Tab-separated table of C-alpha atoms and ligand atoms in Angstrom:
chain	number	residue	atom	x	y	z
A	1	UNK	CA	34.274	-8.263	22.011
A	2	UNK	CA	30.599	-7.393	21.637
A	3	UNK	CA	27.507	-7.504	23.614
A	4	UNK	CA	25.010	-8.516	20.809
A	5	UNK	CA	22.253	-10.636	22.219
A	6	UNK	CA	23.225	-12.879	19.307
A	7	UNK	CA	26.134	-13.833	20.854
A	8	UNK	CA	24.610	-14.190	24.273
A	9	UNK	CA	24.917	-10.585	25.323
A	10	UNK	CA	21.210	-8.801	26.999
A	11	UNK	CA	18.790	-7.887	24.743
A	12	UNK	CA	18.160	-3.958	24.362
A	13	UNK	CA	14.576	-4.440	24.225
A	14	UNK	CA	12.481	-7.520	25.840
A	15	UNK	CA	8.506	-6.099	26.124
A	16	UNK	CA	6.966	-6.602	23.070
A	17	UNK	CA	6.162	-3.279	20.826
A	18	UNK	CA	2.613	-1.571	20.225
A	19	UNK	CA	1.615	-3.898	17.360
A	20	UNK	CA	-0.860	-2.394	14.860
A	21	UNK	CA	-2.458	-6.434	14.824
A	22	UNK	CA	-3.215	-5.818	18.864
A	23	UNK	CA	-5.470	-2.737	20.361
A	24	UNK	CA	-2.218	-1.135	21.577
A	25	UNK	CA	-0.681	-0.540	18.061
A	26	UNK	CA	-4.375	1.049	17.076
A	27	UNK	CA	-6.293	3.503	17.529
A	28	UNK	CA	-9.624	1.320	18.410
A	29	UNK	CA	-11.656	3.229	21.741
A	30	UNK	CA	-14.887	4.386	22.395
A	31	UNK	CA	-15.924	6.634	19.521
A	32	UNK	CA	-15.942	3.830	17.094
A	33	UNK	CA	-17.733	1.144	19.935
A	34	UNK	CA	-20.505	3.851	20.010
A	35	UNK	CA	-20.949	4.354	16.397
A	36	UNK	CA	-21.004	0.967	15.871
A	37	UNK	CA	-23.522	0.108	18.707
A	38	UNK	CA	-25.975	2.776	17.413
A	39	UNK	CA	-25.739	1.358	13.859
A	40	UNK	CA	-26.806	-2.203	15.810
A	41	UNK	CA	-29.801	-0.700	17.288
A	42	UNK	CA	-31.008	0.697	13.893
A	43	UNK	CA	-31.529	-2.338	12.574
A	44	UNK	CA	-29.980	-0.932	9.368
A	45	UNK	CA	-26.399	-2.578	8.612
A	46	UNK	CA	-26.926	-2.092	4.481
A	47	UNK	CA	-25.863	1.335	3.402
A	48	UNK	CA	-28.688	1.003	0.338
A	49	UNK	CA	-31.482	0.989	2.751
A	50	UNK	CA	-30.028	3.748	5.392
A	51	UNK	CA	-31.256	7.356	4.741
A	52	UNK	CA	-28.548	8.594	7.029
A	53	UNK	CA	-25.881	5.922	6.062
A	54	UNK	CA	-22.433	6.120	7.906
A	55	UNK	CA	-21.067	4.934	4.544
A	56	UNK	CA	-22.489	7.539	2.775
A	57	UNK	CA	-21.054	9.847	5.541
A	58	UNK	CA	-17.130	7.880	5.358
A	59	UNK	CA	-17.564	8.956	1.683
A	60	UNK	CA	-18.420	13.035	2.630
A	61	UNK	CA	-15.954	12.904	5.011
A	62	UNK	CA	-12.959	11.500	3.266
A	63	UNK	CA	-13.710	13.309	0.115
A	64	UNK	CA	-13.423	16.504	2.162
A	65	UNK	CA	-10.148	15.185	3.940
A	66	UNK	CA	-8.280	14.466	0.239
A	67	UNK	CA	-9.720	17.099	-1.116
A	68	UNK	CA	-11.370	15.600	-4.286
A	69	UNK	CA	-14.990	15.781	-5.219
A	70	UNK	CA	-16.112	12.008	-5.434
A	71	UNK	CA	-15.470	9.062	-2.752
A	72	UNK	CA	-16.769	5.656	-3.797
A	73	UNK	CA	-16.773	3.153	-0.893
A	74	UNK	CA	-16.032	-0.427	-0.794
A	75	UNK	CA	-14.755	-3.550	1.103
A	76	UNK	CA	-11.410	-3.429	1.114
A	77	UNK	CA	-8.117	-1.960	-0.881
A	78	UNK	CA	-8.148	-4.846	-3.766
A	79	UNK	CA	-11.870	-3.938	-4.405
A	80	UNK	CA	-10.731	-0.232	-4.311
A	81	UNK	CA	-8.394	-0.625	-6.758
A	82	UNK	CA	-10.810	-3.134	-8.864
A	83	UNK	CA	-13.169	-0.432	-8.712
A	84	UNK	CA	-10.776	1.646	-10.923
A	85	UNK	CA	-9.812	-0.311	-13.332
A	86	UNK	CA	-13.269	-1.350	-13.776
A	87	UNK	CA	-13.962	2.178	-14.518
A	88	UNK	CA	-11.366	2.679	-16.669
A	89	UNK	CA	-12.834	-0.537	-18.562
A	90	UNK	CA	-9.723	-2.192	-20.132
A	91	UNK	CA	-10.413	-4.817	-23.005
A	92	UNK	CA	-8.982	-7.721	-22.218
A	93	UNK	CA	-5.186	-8.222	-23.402
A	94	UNK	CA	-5.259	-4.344	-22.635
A	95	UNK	CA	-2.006	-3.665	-20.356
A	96	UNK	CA	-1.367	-1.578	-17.125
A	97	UNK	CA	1.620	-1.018	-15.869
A	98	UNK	CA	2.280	-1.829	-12.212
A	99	UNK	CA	5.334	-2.360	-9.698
A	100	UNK	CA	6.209	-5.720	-8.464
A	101	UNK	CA	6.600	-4.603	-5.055
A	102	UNK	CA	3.390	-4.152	-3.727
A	103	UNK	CA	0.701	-6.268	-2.332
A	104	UNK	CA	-0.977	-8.685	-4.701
A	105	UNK	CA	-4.265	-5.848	-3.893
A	106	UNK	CA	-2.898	-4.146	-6.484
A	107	UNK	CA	-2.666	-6.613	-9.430
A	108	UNK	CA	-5.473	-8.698	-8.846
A	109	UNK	CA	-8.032	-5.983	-10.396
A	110	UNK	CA	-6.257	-5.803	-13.569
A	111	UNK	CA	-6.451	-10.363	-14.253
A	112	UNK	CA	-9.951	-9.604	-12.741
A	113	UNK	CA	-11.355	-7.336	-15.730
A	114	UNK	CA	-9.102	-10.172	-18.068
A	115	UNK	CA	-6.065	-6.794	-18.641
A	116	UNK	CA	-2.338	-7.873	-18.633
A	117	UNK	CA	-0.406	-6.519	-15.443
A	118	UNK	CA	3.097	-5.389	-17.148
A	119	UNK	CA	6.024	-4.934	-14.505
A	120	UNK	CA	8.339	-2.303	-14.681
A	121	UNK	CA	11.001	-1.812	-12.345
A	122	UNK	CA	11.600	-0.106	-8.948
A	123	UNK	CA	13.720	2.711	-7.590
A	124	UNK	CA	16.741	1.509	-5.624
A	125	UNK	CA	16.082	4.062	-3.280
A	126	UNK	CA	12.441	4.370	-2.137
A	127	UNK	CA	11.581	1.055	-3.970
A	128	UNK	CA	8.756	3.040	-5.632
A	129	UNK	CA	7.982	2.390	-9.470
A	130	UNK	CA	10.698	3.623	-11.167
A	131	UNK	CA	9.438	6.306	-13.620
A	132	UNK	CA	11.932	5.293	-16.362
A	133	UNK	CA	11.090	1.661	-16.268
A	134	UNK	CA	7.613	2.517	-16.812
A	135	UNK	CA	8.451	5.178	-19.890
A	136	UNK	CA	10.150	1.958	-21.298
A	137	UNK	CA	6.973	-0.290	-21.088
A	138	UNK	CA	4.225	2.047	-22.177
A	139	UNK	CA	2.840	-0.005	-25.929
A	140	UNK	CA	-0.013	0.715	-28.079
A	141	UNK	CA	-1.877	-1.650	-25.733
A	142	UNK	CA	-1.110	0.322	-22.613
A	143	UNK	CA	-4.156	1.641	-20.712
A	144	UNK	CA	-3.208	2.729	-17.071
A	145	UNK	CA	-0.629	3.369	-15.133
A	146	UNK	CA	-0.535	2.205	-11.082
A	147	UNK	CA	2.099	3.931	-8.816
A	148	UNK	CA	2.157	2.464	-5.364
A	149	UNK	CA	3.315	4.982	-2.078
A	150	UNK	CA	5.695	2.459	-0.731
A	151	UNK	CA	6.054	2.321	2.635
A	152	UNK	CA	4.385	5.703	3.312
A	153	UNK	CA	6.601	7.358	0.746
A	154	UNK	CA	5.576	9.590	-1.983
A	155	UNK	CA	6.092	7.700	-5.533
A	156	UNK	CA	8.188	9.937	-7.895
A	157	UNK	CA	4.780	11.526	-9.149
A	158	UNK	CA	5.960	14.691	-11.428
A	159	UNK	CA	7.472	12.049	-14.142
A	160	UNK	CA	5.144	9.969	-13.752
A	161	UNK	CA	2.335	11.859	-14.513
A	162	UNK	CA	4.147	13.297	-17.831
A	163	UNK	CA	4.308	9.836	-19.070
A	164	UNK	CA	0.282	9.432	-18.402
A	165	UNK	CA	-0.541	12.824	-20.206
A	166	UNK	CA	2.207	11.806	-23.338
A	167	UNK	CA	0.181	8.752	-23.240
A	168	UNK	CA	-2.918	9.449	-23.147
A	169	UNK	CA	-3.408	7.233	-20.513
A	170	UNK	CA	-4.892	7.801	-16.773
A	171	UNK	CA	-2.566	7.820	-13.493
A	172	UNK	CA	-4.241	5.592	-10.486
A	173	UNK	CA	-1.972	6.244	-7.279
A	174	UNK	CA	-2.449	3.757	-5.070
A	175	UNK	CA	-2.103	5.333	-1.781
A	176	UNK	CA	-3.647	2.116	0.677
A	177	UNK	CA	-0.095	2.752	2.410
A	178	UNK	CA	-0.142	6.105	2.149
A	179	UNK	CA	-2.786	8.406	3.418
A	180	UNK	CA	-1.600	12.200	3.446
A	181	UNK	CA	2.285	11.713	2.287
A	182	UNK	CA	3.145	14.652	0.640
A	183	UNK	CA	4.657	15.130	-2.562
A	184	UNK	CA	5.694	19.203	-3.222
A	185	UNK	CA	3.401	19.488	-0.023
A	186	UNK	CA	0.311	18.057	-1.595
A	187	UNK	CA	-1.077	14.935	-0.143
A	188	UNK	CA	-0.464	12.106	-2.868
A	189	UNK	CA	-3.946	10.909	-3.520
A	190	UNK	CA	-4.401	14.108	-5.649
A	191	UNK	CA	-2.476	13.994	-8.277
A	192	UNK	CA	-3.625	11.115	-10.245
A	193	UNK	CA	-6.646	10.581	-11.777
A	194	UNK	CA	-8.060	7.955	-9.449
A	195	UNK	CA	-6.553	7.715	-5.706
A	196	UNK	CA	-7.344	4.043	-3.713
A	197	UNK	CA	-6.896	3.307	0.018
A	198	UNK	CA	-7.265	0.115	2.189
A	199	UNK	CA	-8.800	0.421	5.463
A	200	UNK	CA	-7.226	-3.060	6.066
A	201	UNK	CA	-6.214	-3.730	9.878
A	202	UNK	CA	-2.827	-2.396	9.330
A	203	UNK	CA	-3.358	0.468	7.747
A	204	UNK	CA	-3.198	4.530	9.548
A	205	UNK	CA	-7.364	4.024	9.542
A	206	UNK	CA	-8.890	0.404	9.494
A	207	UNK	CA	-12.161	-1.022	9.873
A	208	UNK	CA	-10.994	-4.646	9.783
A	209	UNK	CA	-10.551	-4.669	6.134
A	210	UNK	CA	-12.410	-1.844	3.551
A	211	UNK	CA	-11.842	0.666	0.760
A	212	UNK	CA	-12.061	3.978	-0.376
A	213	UNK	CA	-11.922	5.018	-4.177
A	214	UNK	CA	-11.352	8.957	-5.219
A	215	UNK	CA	-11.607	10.813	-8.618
A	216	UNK	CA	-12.257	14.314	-9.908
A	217	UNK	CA	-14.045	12.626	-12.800
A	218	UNK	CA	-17.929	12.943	-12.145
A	219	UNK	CA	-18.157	9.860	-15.028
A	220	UNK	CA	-15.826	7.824	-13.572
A	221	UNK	CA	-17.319	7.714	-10.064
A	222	UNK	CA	-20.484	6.870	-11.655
A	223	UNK	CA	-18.747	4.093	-13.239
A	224	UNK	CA	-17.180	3.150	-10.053
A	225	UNK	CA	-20.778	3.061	-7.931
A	226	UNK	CA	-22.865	1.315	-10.330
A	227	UNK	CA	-19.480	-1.510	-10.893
A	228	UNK	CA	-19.465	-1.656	-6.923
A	229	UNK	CA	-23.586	-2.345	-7.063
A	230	UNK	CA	-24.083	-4.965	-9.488
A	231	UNK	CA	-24.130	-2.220	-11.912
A	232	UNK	CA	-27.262	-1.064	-10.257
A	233	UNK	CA	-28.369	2.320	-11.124
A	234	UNK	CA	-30.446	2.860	-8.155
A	235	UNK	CA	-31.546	6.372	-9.180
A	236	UNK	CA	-33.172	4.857	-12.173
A	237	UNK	CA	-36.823	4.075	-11.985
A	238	UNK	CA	-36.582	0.707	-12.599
A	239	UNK	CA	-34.501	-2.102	-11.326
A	240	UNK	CA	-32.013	-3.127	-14.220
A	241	UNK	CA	-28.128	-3.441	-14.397
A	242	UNK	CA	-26.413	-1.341	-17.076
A	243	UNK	CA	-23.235	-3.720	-17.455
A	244	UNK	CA	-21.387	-6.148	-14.801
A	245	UNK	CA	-20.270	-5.584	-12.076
A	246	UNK	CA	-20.130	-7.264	-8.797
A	247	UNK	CA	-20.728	-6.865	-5.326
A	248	UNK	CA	-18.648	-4.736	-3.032
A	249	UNK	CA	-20.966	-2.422	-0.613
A	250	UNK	CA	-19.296	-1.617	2.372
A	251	UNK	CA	-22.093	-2.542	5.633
A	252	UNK	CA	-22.629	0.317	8.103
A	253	UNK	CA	-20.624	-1.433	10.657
A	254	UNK	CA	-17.493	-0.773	8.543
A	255	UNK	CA	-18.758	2.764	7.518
A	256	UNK	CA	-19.435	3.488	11.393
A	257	UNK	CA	-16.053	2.092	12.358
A	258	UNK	CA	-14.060	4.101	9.711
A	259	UNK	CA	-16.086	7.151	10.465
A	260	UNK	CA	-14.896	7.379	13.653
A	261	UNK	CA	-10.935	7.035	12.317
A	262	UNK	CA	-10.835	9.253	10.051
A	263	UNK	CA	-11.773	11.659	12.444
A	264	UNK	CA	-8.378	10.262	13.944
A	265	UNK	CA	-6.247	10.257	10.722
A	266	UNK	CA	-4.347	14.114	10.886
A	267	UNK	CA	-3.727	12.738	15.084
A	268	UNK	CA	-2.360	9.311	13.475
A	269	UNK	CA	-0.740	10.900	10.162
A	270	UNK	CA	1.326	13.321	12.976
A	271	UNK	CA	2.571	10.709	15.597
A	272	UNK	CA	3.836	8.746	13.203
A	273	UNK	CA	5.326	11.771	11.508
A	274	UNK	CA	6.818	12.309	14.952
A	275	UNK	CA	7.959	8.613	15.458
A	276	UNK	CA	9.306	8.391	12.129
A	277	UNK	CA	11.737	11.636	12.385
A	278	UNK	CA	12.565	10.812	15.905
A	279	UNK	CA	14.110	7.285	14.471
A	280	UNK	CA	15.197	8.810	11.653
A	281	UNK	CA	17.873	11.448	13.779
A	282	UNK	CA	18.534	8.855	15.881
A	283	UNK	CA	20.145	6.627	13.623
A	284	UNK	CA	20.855	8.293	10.020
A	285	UNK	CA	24.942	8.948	11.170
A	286	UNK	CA	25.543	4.924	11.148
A	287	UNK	CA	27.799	3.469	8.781
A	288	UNK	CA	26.502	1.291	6.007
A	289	UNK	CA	22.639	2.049	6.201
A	290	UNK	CA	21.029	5.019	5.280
A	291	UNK	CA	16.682	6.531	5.305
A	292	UNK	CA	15.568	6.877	1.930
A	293	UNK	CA	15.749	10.524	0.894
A	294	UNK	CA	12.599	11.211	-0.831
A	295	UNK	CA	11.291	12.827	-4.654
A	296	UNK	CA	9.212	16.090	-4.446
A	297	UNK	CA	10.309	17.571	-1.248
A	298	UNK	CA	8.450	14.622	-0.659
A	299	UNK	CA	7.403	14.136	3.315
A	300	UNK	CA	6.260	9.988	4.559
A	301	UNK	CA	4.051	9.191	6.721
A	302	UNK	CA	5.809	6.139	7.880
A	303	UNK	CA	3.528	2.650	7.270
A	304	UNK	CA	6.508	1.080	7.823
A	305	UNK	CA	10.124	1.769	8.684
A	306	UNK	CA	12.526	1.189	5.467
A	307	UNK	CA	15.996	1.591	6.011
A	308	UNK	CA	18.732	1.092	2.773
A	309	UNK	CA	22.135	-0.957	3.874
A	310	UNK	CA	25.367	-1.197	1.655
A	311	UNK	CA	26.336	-4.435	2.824
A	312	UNK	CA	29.887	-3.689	2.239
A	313	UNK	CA	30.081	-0.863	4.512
A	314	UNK	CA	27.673	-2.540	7.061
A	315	UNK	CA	29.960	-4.971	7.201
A	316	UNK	CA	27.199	-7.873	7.075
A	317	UNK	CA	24.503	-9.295	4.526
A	318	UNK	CA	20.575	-7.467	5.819
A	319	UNK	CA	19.760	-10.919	6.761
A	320	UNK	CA	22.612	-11.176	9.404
A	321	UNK	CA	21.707	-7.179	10.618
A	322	UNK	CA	17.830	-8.454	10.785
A	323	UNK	CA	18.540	-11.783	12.837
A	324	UNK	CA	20.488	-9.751	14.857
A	325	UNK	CA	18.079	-6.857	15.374
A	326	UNK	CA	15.182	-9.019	16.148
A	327	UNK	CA	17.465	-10.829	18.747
A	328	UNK	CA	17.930	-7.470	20.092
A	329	UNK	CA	14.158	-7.665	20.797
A	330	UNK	CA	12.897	-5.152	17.424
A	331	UNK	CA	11.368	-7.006	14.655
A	332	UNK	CA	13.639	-6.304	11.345
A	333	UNK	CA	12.457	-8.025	8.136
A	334	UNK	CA	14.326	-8.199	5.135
A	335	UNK	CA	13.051	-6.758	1.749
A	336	UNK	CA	9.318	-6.481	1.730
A	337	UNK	CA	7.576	-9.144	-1.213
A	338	UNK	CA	8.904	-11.267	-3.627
A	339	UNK	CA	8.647	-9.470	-6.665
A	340	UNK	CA	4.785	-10.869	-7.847
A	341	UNK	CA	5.748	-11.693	-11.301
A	342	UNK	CA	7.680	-14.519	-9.521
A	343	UNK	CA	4.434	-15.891	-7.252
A	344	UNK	CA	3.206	-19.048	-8.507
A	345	UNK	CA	0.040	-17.073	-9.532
A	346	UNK	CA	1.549	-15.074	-12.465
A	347	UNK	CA	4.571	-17.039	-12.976
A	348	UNK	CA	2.435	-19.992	-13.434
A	349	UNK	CA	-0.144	-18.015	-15.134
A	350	UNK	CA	-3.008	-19.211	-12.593
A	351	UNK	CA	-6.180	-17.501	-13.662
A	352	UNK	CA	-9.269	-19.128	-14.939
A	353	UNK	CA	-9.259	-22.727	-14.770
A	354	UNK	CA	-6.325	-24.085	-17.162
A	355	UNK	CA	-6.906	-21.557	-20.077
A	356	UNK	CA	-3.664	-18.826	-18.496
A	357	UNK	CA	-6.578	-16.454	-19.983
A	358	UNK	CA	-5.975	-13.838	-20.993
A	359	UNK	CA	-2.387	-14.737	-21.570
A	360	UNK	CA	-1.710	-16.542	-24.564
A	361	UNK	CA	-4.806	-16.052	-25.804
A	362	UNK	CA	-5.950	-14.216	-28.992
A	363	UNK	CA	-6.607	-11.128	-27.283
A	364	UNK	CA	-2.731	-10.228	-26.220
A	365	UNK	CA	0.761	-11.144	-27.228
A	366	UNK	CA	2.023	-10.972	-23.800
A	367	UNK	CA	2.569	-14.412	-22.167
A	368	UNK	CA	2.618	-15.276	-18.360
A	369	UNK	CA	6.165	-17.281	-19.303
A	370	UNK	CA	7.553	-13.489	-19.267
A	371	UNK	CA	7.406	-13.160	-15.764
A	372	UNK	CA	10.843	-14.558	-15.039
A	373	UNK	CA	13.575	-14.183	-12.838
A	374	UNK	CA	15.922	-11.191	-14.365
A	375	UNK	CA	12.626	-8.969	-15.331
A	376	UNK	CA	12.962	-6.207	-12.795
A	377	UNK	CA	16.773	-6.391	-11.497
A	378	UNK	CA	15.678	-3.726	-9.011
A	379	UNK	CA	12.544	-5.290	-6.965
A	380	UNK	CA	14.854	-8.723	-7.196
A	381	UNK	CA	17.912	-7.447	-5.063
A	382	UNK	CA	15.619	-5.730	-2.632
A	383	UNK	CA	15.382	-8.489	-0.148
A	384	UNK	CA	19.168	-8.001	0.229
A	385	UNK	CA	19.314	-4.573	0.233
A	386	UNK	CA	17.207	-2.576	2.806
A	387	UNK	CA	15.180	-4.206	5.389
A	388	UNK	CA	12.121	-2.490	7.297
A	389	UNK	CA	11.165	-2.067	10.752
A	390	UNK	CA	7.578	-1.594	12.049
A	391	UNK	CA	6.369	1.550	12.991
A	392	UNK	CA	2.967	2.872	14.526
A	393	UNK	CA	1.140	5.870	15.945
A	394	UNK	CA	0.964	3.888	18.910
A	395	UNK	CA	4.708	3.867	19.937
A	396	UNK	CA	6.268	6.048	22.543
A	397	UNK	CA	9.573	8.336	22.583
A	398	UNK	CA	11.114	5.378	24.507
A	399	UNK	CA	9.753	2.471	21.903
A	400	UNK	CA	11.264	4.798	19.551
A	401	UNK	CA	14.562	4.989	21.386
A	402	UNK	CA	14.934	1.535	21.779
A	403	UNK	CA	14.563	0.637	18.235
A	404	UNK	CA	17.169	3.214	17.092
A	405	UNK	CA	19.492	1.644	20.576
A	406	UNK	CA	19.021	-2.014	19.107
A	407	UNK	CA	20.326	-0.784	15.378
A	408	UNK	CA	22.800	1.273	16.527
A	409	UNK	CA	23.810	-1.472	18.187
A	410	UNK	CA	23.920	-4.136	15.763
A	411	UNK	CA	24.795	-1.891	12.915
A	412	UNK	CA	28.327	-0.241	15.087
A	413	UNK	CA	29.164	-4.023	15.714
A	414	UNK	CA	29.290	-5.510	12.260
A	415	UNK	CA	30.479	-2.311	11.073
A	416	UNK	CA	33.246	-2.301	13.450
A	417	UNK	CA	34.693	-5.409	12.442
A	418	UNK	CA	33.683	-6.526	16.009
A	419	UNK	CA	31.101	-9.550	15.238
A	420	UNK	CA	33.354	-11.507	13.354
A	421	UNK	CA	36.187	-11.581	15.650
A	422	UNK	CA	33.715	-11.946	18.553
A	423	UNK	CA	31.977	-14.908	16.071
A	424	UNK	CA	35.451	-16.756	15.460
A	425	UNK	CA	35.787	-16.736	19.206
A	426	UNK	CA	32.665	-18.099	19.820
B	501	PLP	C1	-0.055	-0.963	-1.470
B	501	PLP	C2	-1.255	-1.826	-1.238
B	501	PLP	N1	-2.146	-1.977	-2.229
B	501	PLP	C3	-3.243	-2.719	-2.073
B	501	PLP	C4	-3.519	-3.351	-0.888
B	501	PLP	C5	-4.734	-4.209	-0.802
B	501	PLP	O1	-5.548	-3.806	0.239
B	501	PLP	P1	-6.515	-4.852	0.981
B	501	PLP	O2	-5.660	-5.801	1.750
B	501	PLP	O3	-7.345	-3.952	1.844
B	501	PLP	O4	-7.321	-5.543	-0.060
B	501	PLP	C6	-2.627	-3.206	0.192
B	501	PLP	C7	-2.828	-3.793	1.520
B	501	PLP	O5	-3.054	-4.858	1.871
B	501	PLP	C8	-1.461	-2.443	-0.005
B	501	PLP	O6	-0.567	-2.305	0.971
């Protein structure tokens, strides 16, 4: 017999969790009403005609936080990320290297400055870019590497990083997931040559949607500002634009807003430390699903909750332990993205109007017809391989218990061999 809510048993859970899309999943109070009300009664919501701008302050602040000299600011993750490979200043048909399994934030920039995104393959574990996979893509042609920090995990960095300095070629480590995982117990966002966050709603800090950009490189920040501002140099003494570039100031509104969460981000980085482990020793002894063990001595911060599942042992496929799960009253989703090669925007090669540019143009060999099913094995099988739960600074001991009670649950049923007697019978 079992008790799962899925066959009509009661739910473990029926109140709805802390949800980072609500104010009780966030960390949204008075410090950041205030900051934005006294930005209102300036009169001054451009950060180019603020002396004391609270973007130029975000900037200060989160350079000082990461630990790197330079913080460009902009309005959201994708621009963060378009801000470095604008700086790094592909030609077109020039190729970076990316994992499928991230949000489309991270490949848009690269079609954007008219560069090839190349796939390689992900780790079956983390579901990071698999260091390997890259080595085995890197051409003449290759000008950048992206590693994502899936999830809150540390990307296998130490590899990674030889294969940029073989190369030649820079490391960007986008981190929009990510803020202050460790990896050897240094924050990830430090070892690369450029570092991008989103300060999208669901991230640890948000103001709505936003982005932060960080280098070392004095001459790529420069790069970075001046692509951000119409390629503006503003300390010039006259008005003139030294190559293109677009329009992506973050307002003082967002600047005041994320001001006032980073000074919440070590409080937020720690509860969901604390959430994260909690889950983790409540359910790592179950049968058929295991937590990712991380590369580097590498420590998450949790964005979301992954956990792996060898069908076989669990006894069910992930889609039968999600249903379950979520009729247990915890949200469980199955794999994360479909890998993006396989979105109608790159499989179809949707770019600029119906030239595929700059596939299968003169500029580049590579075709958008290469993005087919069978390219990365890996990021395919994902969906039916680990499934994630959501997870937020935000959550209490009990939320906590409760989603480990509703696996545990599920999991020791199917596992059992219970469920599919219980399921004949029904
Ligand atoms: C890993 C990753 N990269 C890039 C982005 C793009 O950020 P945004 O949505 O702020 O443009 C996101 C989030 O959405 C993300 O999770």
């Amino acid at each position: 017999m079992t008790s799962l809510a899925r066959f009509g048993g009661t739910p473990v859970r029926t109140a709805p969790l802390p949800s980072v899309a609500n104010a009780d999943g966030r960390t949204i109070g008075r410090e950041e009403i205030q900051a934005v009300e006294a930005v209102l009664q300036s009169g001054r919501l451009n950060r180019t005609m603020t002396p004391a701008s609270r973007v130029a302050a975000l900037e200060a602040g989160f350079a000082e936080w990461l630990g790197v000299p330079h913080v460009v600011a902009s309005t959201s993750g994708t621009s963060a990320l378009h801000l470095a490979v604008a700086a790094i200043d592909p030609n077109p048909g020039d190729e970076i290297i990316v994992t499928p399994i991230t949000d489309f934030g991270s490949v848009i920039p690269i079609i954007a400055q008219n560069a090839v995104p190349v796939f390689a393959d992900v780790d079956s574990v983390t579901w990071c870019i698999d260091p390997a996979s890259v080595a085995a893509n890197v051409t003449d042609r290759t000008r950048a590497i992206i590693a994502v920090h899936l999830f809150g995990q540390p990307a296998d960095l130490d590899p990674l990083l030889a294969i940029a300095r073989d190369n030649g070629i820079p490391l960007i480590e986008d981190c929009s997931q990510a803020y202050g995982a460790t990896y050897h117990g240094r924050r990830v966002g430090t070892f690369g040559d450029i570092a991008c966050f989103s300060l999208q709603q669901s991230k640890h800090i948000t103001s709505g949607d936003g982005g932060l950009t960080a280098t070392r490189d004095g001459a790529l920040a420069r790069r970075m500002r001046l692509f951000a501002d119409k390629g503006w140099p503003r300390d010039g003494e006259i008005r003139t634009h030294l190559f293109y570039g677009v329009n992506y100031r973050m307002t003082e509104l967002q600047g005041a807003v994320a001001g006032a969460q980073l000074a919440k981000l070590d409080d937020v980085i720690a509860d969901r430390r604390h959430a994260g482990h909690l889950l983790t020793s409540l359910i790592e002894d179950l049968p058929g699903i295991s937590i990712p063990a991380l590369p580097g001595d590498g420590e998450s911060v949790f964005w979301l909750f992954p956990v792996n599942v060898d069908a076989a042992k669990a006894g069910a496929s992930v889609g039968e332990l999600c249903a379950a799960i979520a009729m247990e009253g915890i949200p469980a989703s199955a794999g994360y993205v479909t890998p993006l090669y396989l979105t109608p925007a790159l499989a179809e090669g949707k770019t600029y109007g119906t030239s595929h540019f700059p596939f299968d143009s003169p500029y580049t060999t590579r075709s958008y017809t290469d993005y087919q099913p069978g390219l990365c094995p890996n990021a395919e099988r994902m969906g039916s391989a680990m499934f994630t739960v959501p997870i937020n600074e935000r959550y209490t001991d009990d939320d906590v218990r409760d989603i480990a009670a509703a696996i545990r649950k599920v999991v020791t049923a199917y596992a059992s061999g219970a469920v599919t007697a219980a399921h004949a019978a029904h």
